[in-house]
Amino acid sequence: MDYNSIRRKTRKIRVGNIFIGGDAPIAIQSMTNTDTHDKKATLEQVLSLESKGCDVVRITVPDIDAVETIPYLKHNGVTAPIVADIHFDYRIAIKCAEAGVDKIRINPGNIGSDDRVYEVVKACKPAGIPIRIGVNSGSLEKDILARHGAPTAEALCESAMYHASLLEKYDFNDIVISIKASNPYEMIRANRRLATLCDYPLHLGVTEAGSKSMGSIKSAIGIGALLSDGIGDTVRVSLTDKPEEEIEAARNIFNALGIKGQSGMDIVSCPTCGRTKIDLISLVAEFERRAKEEGITSMPIKVALMGCVVNGPGEAREADIGIAGGIGEGLLFKKGQTVRKIKEDRLVDELIEEIKRL
Ligand code: SF4
C-alpha cells in the first residue's frame, strides 16, 4: 500500500531546506541536550544527529546569549533545519529569526499582549520562518483546564486552536501544531480530534515517555496509532537517553508500519521456540550491532533472522534476505529461496557481505 494514499491532507510548510506537511516525507526530529551556550558541544551533537538521519534538530534557546549558537551552527556545516525552542520571551524569538533560525517553537498565548505576537509575526513572516505551537497536557492554560476539569483531548485542542488563532489574526499560517501528553491514549485522542479541526501539519510525540525501552513502546503506541490513521507530518520520539537513540526509535516505528522510502533496514526475527538449535538471541544482537557499525542500517530492505530451517525461510518469505538456524550452521536465503549453508561462527559476517552486494 502507498502510505501517502492514506495520509491526511495538510498544508505544506517550508522549514529551512525541507518541507513538513502535504506530500513531504514525514520528518524525524530530535532535540539536543547540551547547554546551548556551549557552541562546540551543541554543534557536535547536531552533526551527530544529522549523521543518524535526523531531519530537523531543535535546540533550546533560554536567553539572548544562546541565540549566538544559531549562526555558529549554520557556519559550521549544519544543514538540517534548526528549531529554536523558546518559552515566554518574545524578544528571544525575534533575535532567533534575525539570526537565521529555520523554525520557532513558541506559544503565542504565553508571550503577553497582541503587540508582542505581532512583533514575532513581523520577524518570522518575511523570512519564511514557521512557528510550531506546542501544547502539552502538563502546562495547559488555567482557564481552559478549569472549563474542562482535566487535560482532556477537547481541552488540549481548544488550547492549540486558541494559540493558532492569535497568529491567524495577523494572517500568519505557517503553523505546525503539536499536542503532547505522557499518556499515549490521551495524545492519540487529542491528535485525532485536532486533525478534524485544522489543516496544519501535526508534529507527533508522547512526552515524558521514559527510558529507551518504555519510551519506545509508549511512542510506538502513540505515534504509531496516529500514523496508521494517516495523521502526522513530523515526529519526535522523546527518550530519557542519548538524542541519537530517538532517531533509531522513530525509524523503527516507520519500519513497523512499512512507511516505505523513509525507513531503513527492517530487521525481523522469530521469538525462538523448542525448535531453535542456535543462539539466535546473541546472533540478532550481534547482527544489529554490526549492521550499525557497517553503516548499512539505512538500506531499505527487510532482513530476517530465524531460529530454524523448518519454518524460518517460509515464515520470513517477505524478507529480502535472511538466515535460518540449524545445528552449528545456518541457511542463507533470499526471498524465501535457500542460497547456501554457512557455519554458525560465520553467519553474521557472510550475511553482512551478502547484504552489501544487494
Ligand atoms: Fe520456532 Fe522456527 Fe518459528 Fe523460530 S522460526 S519460532 S525456531 S518454528
Coordinates of C-alpha atoms and ligand atoms in Angstrom, one line a residue:
M1 CA 0.0 0.0 0.0
D2 CA 1.2 3.5 -0.8
Y3 CA 1.3 5.2 2.6
N4 CA 0.7 8.6 1.0
S5 CA -2.7 7.4 -0.2
I6 CA -4.0 7.3 3.5
R7 CA -2.2 10.5 4.7
R8 CA -4.3 13.4 5.9
K9 CA -4.1 16.3 3.5
T10 CA -2.2 19.0 5.3
R11 CA -0.8 22.4 4.4
K12 CA 2.8 22.1 3.2
I13 CA 5.2 24.3 5.1
R14 CA 8.8 25.1 4.3
V15 CA 11.3 24.6 7.2
G16 CA 14.7 25.6 6.1
N17 CA 15.7 23.2 3.3
I18 CA 12.9 20.7 3.8
F19 CA 9.1 20.7 3.8
I20 CA 6.7 19.5 6.5
G21 CA 3.2 18.5 5.6
G22 CA 1.5 17.9 2.3
D23 CA 3.2 15.1 0.4
A24 CA 6.6 15.8 2.1
P25 CA 8.2 12.8 3.8
I26 CA 7.4 12.6 7.5
A27 CA 10.3 14.4 9.1
I28 CA 12.1 12.9 12.1
Q29 CA 13.1 15.3 14.8
S30 CA 15.2 15.3 17.9
M31 CA 16.4 17.8 20.4
T32 CA 19.9 18.5 21.7
N33 CA 20.5 18.1 25.4
T34 CA 23.7 20.1 25.5
D35 CA 23.9 23.6 27.1
T36 CA 23.1 25.7 24.1
H37 CA 25.7 28.3 25.3
D38 CA 28.3 25.6 24.7
K39 CA 28.5 26.1 21.0
K40 CA 31.0 23.4 20.3
A41 CA 29.2 20.7 22.2
T42 CA 25.9 21.7 20.6
L43 CA 27.5 21.6 17.2
E44 CA 28.9 18.2 17.8
Q45 CA 25.6 16.8 18.9
V46 CA 23.7 18.4 16.0
L47 CA 26.1 17.0 13.5
S48 CA 25.9 13.6 15.1
L49 CA 22.0 13.7 15.0
E50 CA 22.2 14.7 11.3
S51 CA 24.5 11.8 10.5
K52 CA 22.0 9.4 12.1
G53 CA 19.2 10.7 9.8
C54 CA 17.6 13.4 12.0
D55 CA 15.7 15.7 9.6
V56 CA 15.1 18.6 12.0
V57 CA 17.0 19.5 15.1
R58 CA 15.5 21.5 18.0
I59 CA 17.7 23.4 20.4
T60 CA 16.6 25.2 23.5
V61 CA 17.2 29.0 23.5
P62 CA 16.8 30.1 27.1
D63 CA 18.2 33.6 26.8
I64 CA 19.5 36.1 24.3
D65 CA 23.2 34.9 24.7
A66 CA 22.2 31.5 23.5
V67 CA 21.0 32.9 20.2
E68 CA 24.6 33.2 19.0
T69 CA 24.7 29.4 18.7
I70 CA 22.3 29.5 15.7
P71 CA 24.7 31.3 13.3
Y72 CA 27.6 29.2 14.7
L73 CA 25.8 26.0 13.8
K74 CA 24.9 27.4 10.3
H75 CA 28.5 28.4 9.7
N76 CA 30.0 25.1 10.8
G77 CA 28.4 22.6 8.4
V78 CA 24.9 22.1 9.8
T79 CA 22.4 21.6 7.0
A80 CA 19.4 20.2 8.9
P81 CA 16.9 22.9 9.8
I82 CA 17.3 24.3 13.3
V83 CA 14.3 24.9 15.5
A84 CA 14.6 27.3 18.4
D85 CA 12.6 26.3 21.5
I86 CA 11.5 29.5 23.3
H87 CA 9.4 29.9 26.4
F88 CA 7.6 33.2 27.1
D89 CA 10.2 35.8 25.9
Y90 CA 9.1 37.1 22.5
R91 CA 12.4 39.1 22.2
I92 CA 14.4 35.9 22.0
A93 CA 12.1 34.7 19.2
I94 CA 12.7 37.9 17.3
K95 CA 16.5 37.6 17.8
C96 CA 16.4 33.9 16.7
A97 CA 14.6 34.9 13.5
E98 CA 17.2 37.6 12.8
A99 CA 19.9 35.0 13.5
G100 CA 18.6 32.8 10.7
V101 CA 16.8 30.1 12.6
D102 CA 14.5 27.8 10.5
K103 CA 11.6 27.5 12.8
I104 CA 10.5 28.8 16.1
R105 CA 8.6 26.8 18.8
I106 CA 6.7 29.3 20.9
N107 CA 3.1 29.5 22.1
P108 CA 1.8 32.9 21.2
G109 CA -0.7 32.8 24.1
N110 CA 2.3 32.7 26.5
I111 CA 4.2 35.8 25.4
G112 CA 1.8 38.5 26.6
S113 CA 0.0 41.2 24.6
D114 CA -1.1 41.0 21.0
D115 CA 1.6 43.6 20.2
R116 CA 4.2 41.1 21.1
V117 CA 2.6 38.4 19.0
Y118 CA 2.6 40.9 16.1
E119 CA 6.3 41.6 16.6
V120 CA 7.1 37.9 16.4
V121 CA 4.9 37.5 13.2
K122 CA 6.7 40.6 11.7
A123 CA 10.1 38.9 12.3
C124 CA 9.0 35.5 11.0
K125 CA 6.7 36.1 8.1
P126 CA 9.0 38.0 5.7
A127 CA 11.8 35.4 6.4
G128 CA 9.5 32.5 5.8
I129 CA 10.1 31.1 9.3
P130 CA 7.2 28.9 10.5
I131 CA 6.1 28.7 14.1
R132 CA 5.3 25.5 16.0
I133 CA 2.7 25.7 18.7
G134 CA 3.3 23.1 21.3
V135 CA 0.5 22.2 23.6
N136 CA 1.3 19.9 26.5
S137 CA -1.1 18.2 28.9
G138 CA 1.1 19.3 31.8
S139 CA 1.0 23.0 31.0
L140 CA -2.5 23.8 29.8
E141 CA -3.9 27.3 30.4
K142 CA -5.6 27.5 33.7
D143 CA -9.0 28.8 32.3
I144 CA -9.2 26.0 29.7
L145 CA -8.3 23.4 32.4
A146 CA -10.9 24.8 34.7
R147 CA -13.6 24.7 32.0
H148 CA -12.8 21.1 31.1
G149 CA -11.9 19.8 34.5
A150 CA -8.9 17.9 33.2
P151 CA -6.4 18.0 30.3
T152 CA -8.8 16.1 28.0
A153 CA -8.5 15.8 24.2
E154 CA -11.1 18.6 23.9
A155 CA -9.2 20.9 26.3
L156 CA -5.8 20.3 24.5
C157 CA -7.4 21.0 21.1
E158 CA -9.1 24.2 22.4
S159 CA -5.7 25.4 23.7
A160 CA -3.9 24.6 20.3
M161 CA -6.6 26.3 18.3
Y162 CA -6.5 29.3 20.7
H163 CA -2.8 29.8 20.1
A164 CA -3.2 29.3 16.4
S165 CA -5.9 32.0 16.3
L166 CA -3.5 34.5 17.8
L167 CA -1.2 34.0 14.7
E168 CA -4.1 33.8 12.2
K169 CA -5.2 37.2 13.4
Y170 CA -2.1 38.6 11.6
D171 CA -2.6 36.4 8.6
F172 CA 0.1 34.0 9.7
N173 CA -0.5 30.4 8.7
D174 CA 2.9 28.8 8.5
I175 CA 2.0 26.9 11.6
V176 CA 2.8 23.4 12.8
I177 CA 1.0 22.1 15.9
S178 CA 1.9 19.5 18.4
I179 CA -0.3 18.2 21.2
K180 CA 1.7 16.0 23.5
A181 CA 0.7 14.1 26.6
S182 CA 2.6 11.5 28.6
N183 CA -0.4 9.2 28.3
P184 CA -0.4 7.8 24.7
Y185 CA -4.1 7.3 24.7
E186 CA -4.8 10.9 25.5
M187 CA -2.3 12.0 22.9
I188 CA -3.9 9.8 20.3
R189 CA -7.4 11.1 21.1
A190 CA -6.3 14.7 21.1
N191 CA -4.5 14.5 17.8
R192 CA -7.4 12.6 16.1
R193 CA -9.6 15.4 17.1
L194 CA -7.2 18.2 16.1
A195 CA -6.9 16.6 12.7
T196 CA -10.5 17.3 12.1
L197 CA -10.2 21.0 13.2
C198 CA -7.5 22.3 11.0
D199 CA -5.2 21.5 8.1
Y200 CA -2.0 22.5 9.8
P201 CA 0.8 19.8 9.8
L202 CA 0.9 17.9 13.0
H203 CA 4.0 17.1 15.0
L204 CA 3.6 13.9 16.9
G205 CA 5.1 12.8 20.2
V206 CA 4.5 11.3 23.5
T207 CA 6.1 13.5 26.1
E208 CA 7.9 12.3 29.2
A209 CA 7.8 8.8 27.6
G210 CA 10.6 7.4 29.7
S211 CA 13.6 5.3 29.1
K212 CA 14.7 3.8 25.8
S213 CA 12.7 0.7 26.4
M214 CA 9.5 2.0 27.9
G215 CA 9.6 5.3 25.9
S216 CA 9.9 3.5 22.6
I217 CA 6.9 1.4 23.5
K218 CA 4.8 4.3 24.5
S219 CA 5.9 6.3 21.4
A220 CA 5.2 3.4 19.2
I221 CA 1.7 3.2 20.5
G222 CA 1.0 6.9 20.4
I223 CA 2.8 7.9 17.2
G224 CA 2.2 4.5 15.5
A225 CA -1.6 4.6 16.1
L226 CA -1.8 8.1 14.6
L227 CA 0.5 7.4 11.6
S228 CA -1.6 4.3 10.9
D229 CA -4.6 6.6 10.6
G230 CA -2.6 8.8 8.2
I231 CA -2.2 11.5 10.8
G232 CA 1.2 13.1 11.4
D233 CA 3.7 15.1 9.4
T234 CA 6.7 15.1 11.7
V235 CA 7.6 13.0 14.8
R236 CA 9.8 13.1 17.8
V237 CA 10.3 10.1 20.0
S238 CA 11.2 11.6 23.4
L239 CA 13.5 9.3 25.3
T240 CA 15.5 9.6 28.5
D241 CA 18.6 8.6 26.6
K242 CA 21.0 9.9 24.1
P243 CA 19.1 12.0 21.5
E244 CA 20.6 9.8 18.7
E245 CA 18.5 6.9 20.1
E246 CA 15.4 8.9 19.3
I247 CA 16.2 8.7 15.6
E248 CA 16.5 5.0 15.6
A249 CA 13.3 4.6 17.6
A250 CA 11.4 6.8 15.1
R251 CA 12.9 4.9 12.2
N252 CA 11.8 1.6 13.8
I253 CA 8.2 3.0 14.0
F254 CA 8.3 3.8 10.3
N255 CA 9.7 0.4 9.6
A256 CA 7.0 -1.4 11.6
L257 CA 4.3 0.5 9.7
G258 CA 6.0 -0.1 6.4
I259 CA 6.2 3.6 5.6
K260 CA 8.3 3.0 2.5
G261 CA 11.1 5.2 1.3
Q262 CA 11.5 6.7 4.8
S263 CA 12.6 3.8 6.8
G264 CA 15.9 2.0 6.9
M265 CA 16.6 -1.7 7.3
D266 CA 13.7 -3.7 8.8
I267 CA 15.2 -6.5 10.9
V268 CA 12.7 -9.2 11.8
S269 CA 13.5 -12.2 13.9
C270 CA 11.5 -15.0 15.4
P271 CA 10.7 -15.3 19.1
T272 CA 12.6 -18.7 19.3
C273 CA 10.9 -21.9 20.5
G274 CA 11.7 -25.6 21.2
R275 CA 12.9 -26.0 17.6
T276 CA 15.7 -23.4 18.0
K277 CA 19.1 -25.0 18.0
I278 CA 21.2 -21.9 17.5
D279 CA 21.9 -19.0 19.8
L280 CA 19.5 -16.7 18.0
I281 CA 19.3 -14.1 20.7
S282 CA 23.1 -13.4 20.6
L283 CA 23.0 -13.6 16.8
V284 CA 20.4 -10.9 16.5
A285 CA 22.2 -8.7 18.9
E286 CA 25.4 -9.2 17.1
F287 CA 23.8 -8.5 13.7
E288 CA 22.2 -5.3 14.9
R289 CA 25.5 -4.1 16.3
R290 CA 27.5 -4.9 13.2
A291 CA 24.8 -3.5 10.8
K292 CA 25.1 -0.2 12.6
E293 CA 28.9 -0.4 12.6
E294 CA 29.0 -1.1 8.9
G295 CA 26.6 1.7 8.1
I296 CA 24.1 -0.5 6.3
T297 CA 21.0 0.2 8.5
S298 CA 19.7 2.9 6.2
M299 CA 19.3 0.3 3.4
P300 CA 15.5 -0.1 2.7
I301 CA 15.5 -3.9 3.0
K302 CA 13.9 -6.5 5.2
V303 CA 16.4 -8.9 6.9
A304 CA 15.1 -12.0 8.7
L305 CA 17.0 -13.9 11.4
M306 CA 15.1 -17.1 12.1
G307 CA 15.6 -19.8 14.6
C308 CA 15.1 -22.9 12.4
V309 CA 15.2 -24.2 8.9
V310 CA 11.8 -25.9 9.1
N311 CA 9.7 -22.8 9.4
G312 CA 12.2 -19.9 9.2
P313 CA 12.5 -19.3 5.4
G314 CA 8.8 -19.8 4.9
E315 CA 7.8 -17.5 7.8
A316 CA 10.2 -14.9 6.5
R317 CA 9.2 -15.2 2.9
E318 CA 8.6 -11.5 2.7
A319 CA 12.2 -10.8 3.6
D320 CA 14.8 -9.8 1.0
I321 CA 17.5 -11.8 2.7
G322 CA 17.9 -13.8 5.9
I323 CA 19.3 -16.7 7.7
A324 CA 17.7 -19.7 9.4
G325 CA 19.5 -21.5 12.2
G326 CA 20.4 -25.2 12.1
I327 CA 22.8 -27.2 14.3
G328 CA 26.2 -25.4 14.3
E329 CA 25.2 -23.8 11.0
G330 CA 22.6 -21.8 9.2
L331 CA 20.9 -21.4 5.9
L332 CA 21.3 -18.2 3.9
F333 CA 18.1 -17.4 2.0
K334 CA 16.9 -14.7 -0.3
K335 CA 13.2 -14.1 -0.9
G336 CA 12.4 -17.5 0.7
Q337 CA 14.8 -19.4 -1.5
T338 CA 17.8 -21.2 0.0
V339 CA 21.2 -19.9 -1.2
R340 CA 23.7 -21.9 0.8
K341 CA 24.8 -23.3 4.2
I342 CA 27.1 -21.2 6.4
K343 CA 28.9 -22.2 9.6
E344 CA 27.4 -20.6 12.7
D345 CA 30.5 -18.5 13.5
R346 CA 30.5 -17.1 10.0
L347 CA 26.7 -16.4 9.8
V348 CA 26.8 -12.7 10.7
D349 CA 29.9 -11.9 8.6
E350 CA 28.5 -13.6 5.5
L351 CA 25.0 -12.2 5.9
I352 CA 26.5 -8.7 6.0
E353 CA 28.7 -9.3 3.0
E354 CA 25.6 -10.5 1.1
I355 CA 23.6 -7.5 2.1
K356 CA 26.3 -5.2 0.9
R357 CA 26.1 -6.9 -2.5
L358 CA 22.3 -6.4 -2.8
Ligands
SF4_1 FE1 10.4 -21.8 16.3 FE2 11.5 -22.0 13.8 FE3 9.3 -20.4 14.2 FE4 11.6 -19.6 15.2 S1 11.1 -19.9 13.0 S2 9.7 -19.6 16.3 S3 12.6 -21.6 15.7 S4 9.4 -22.6 14.5

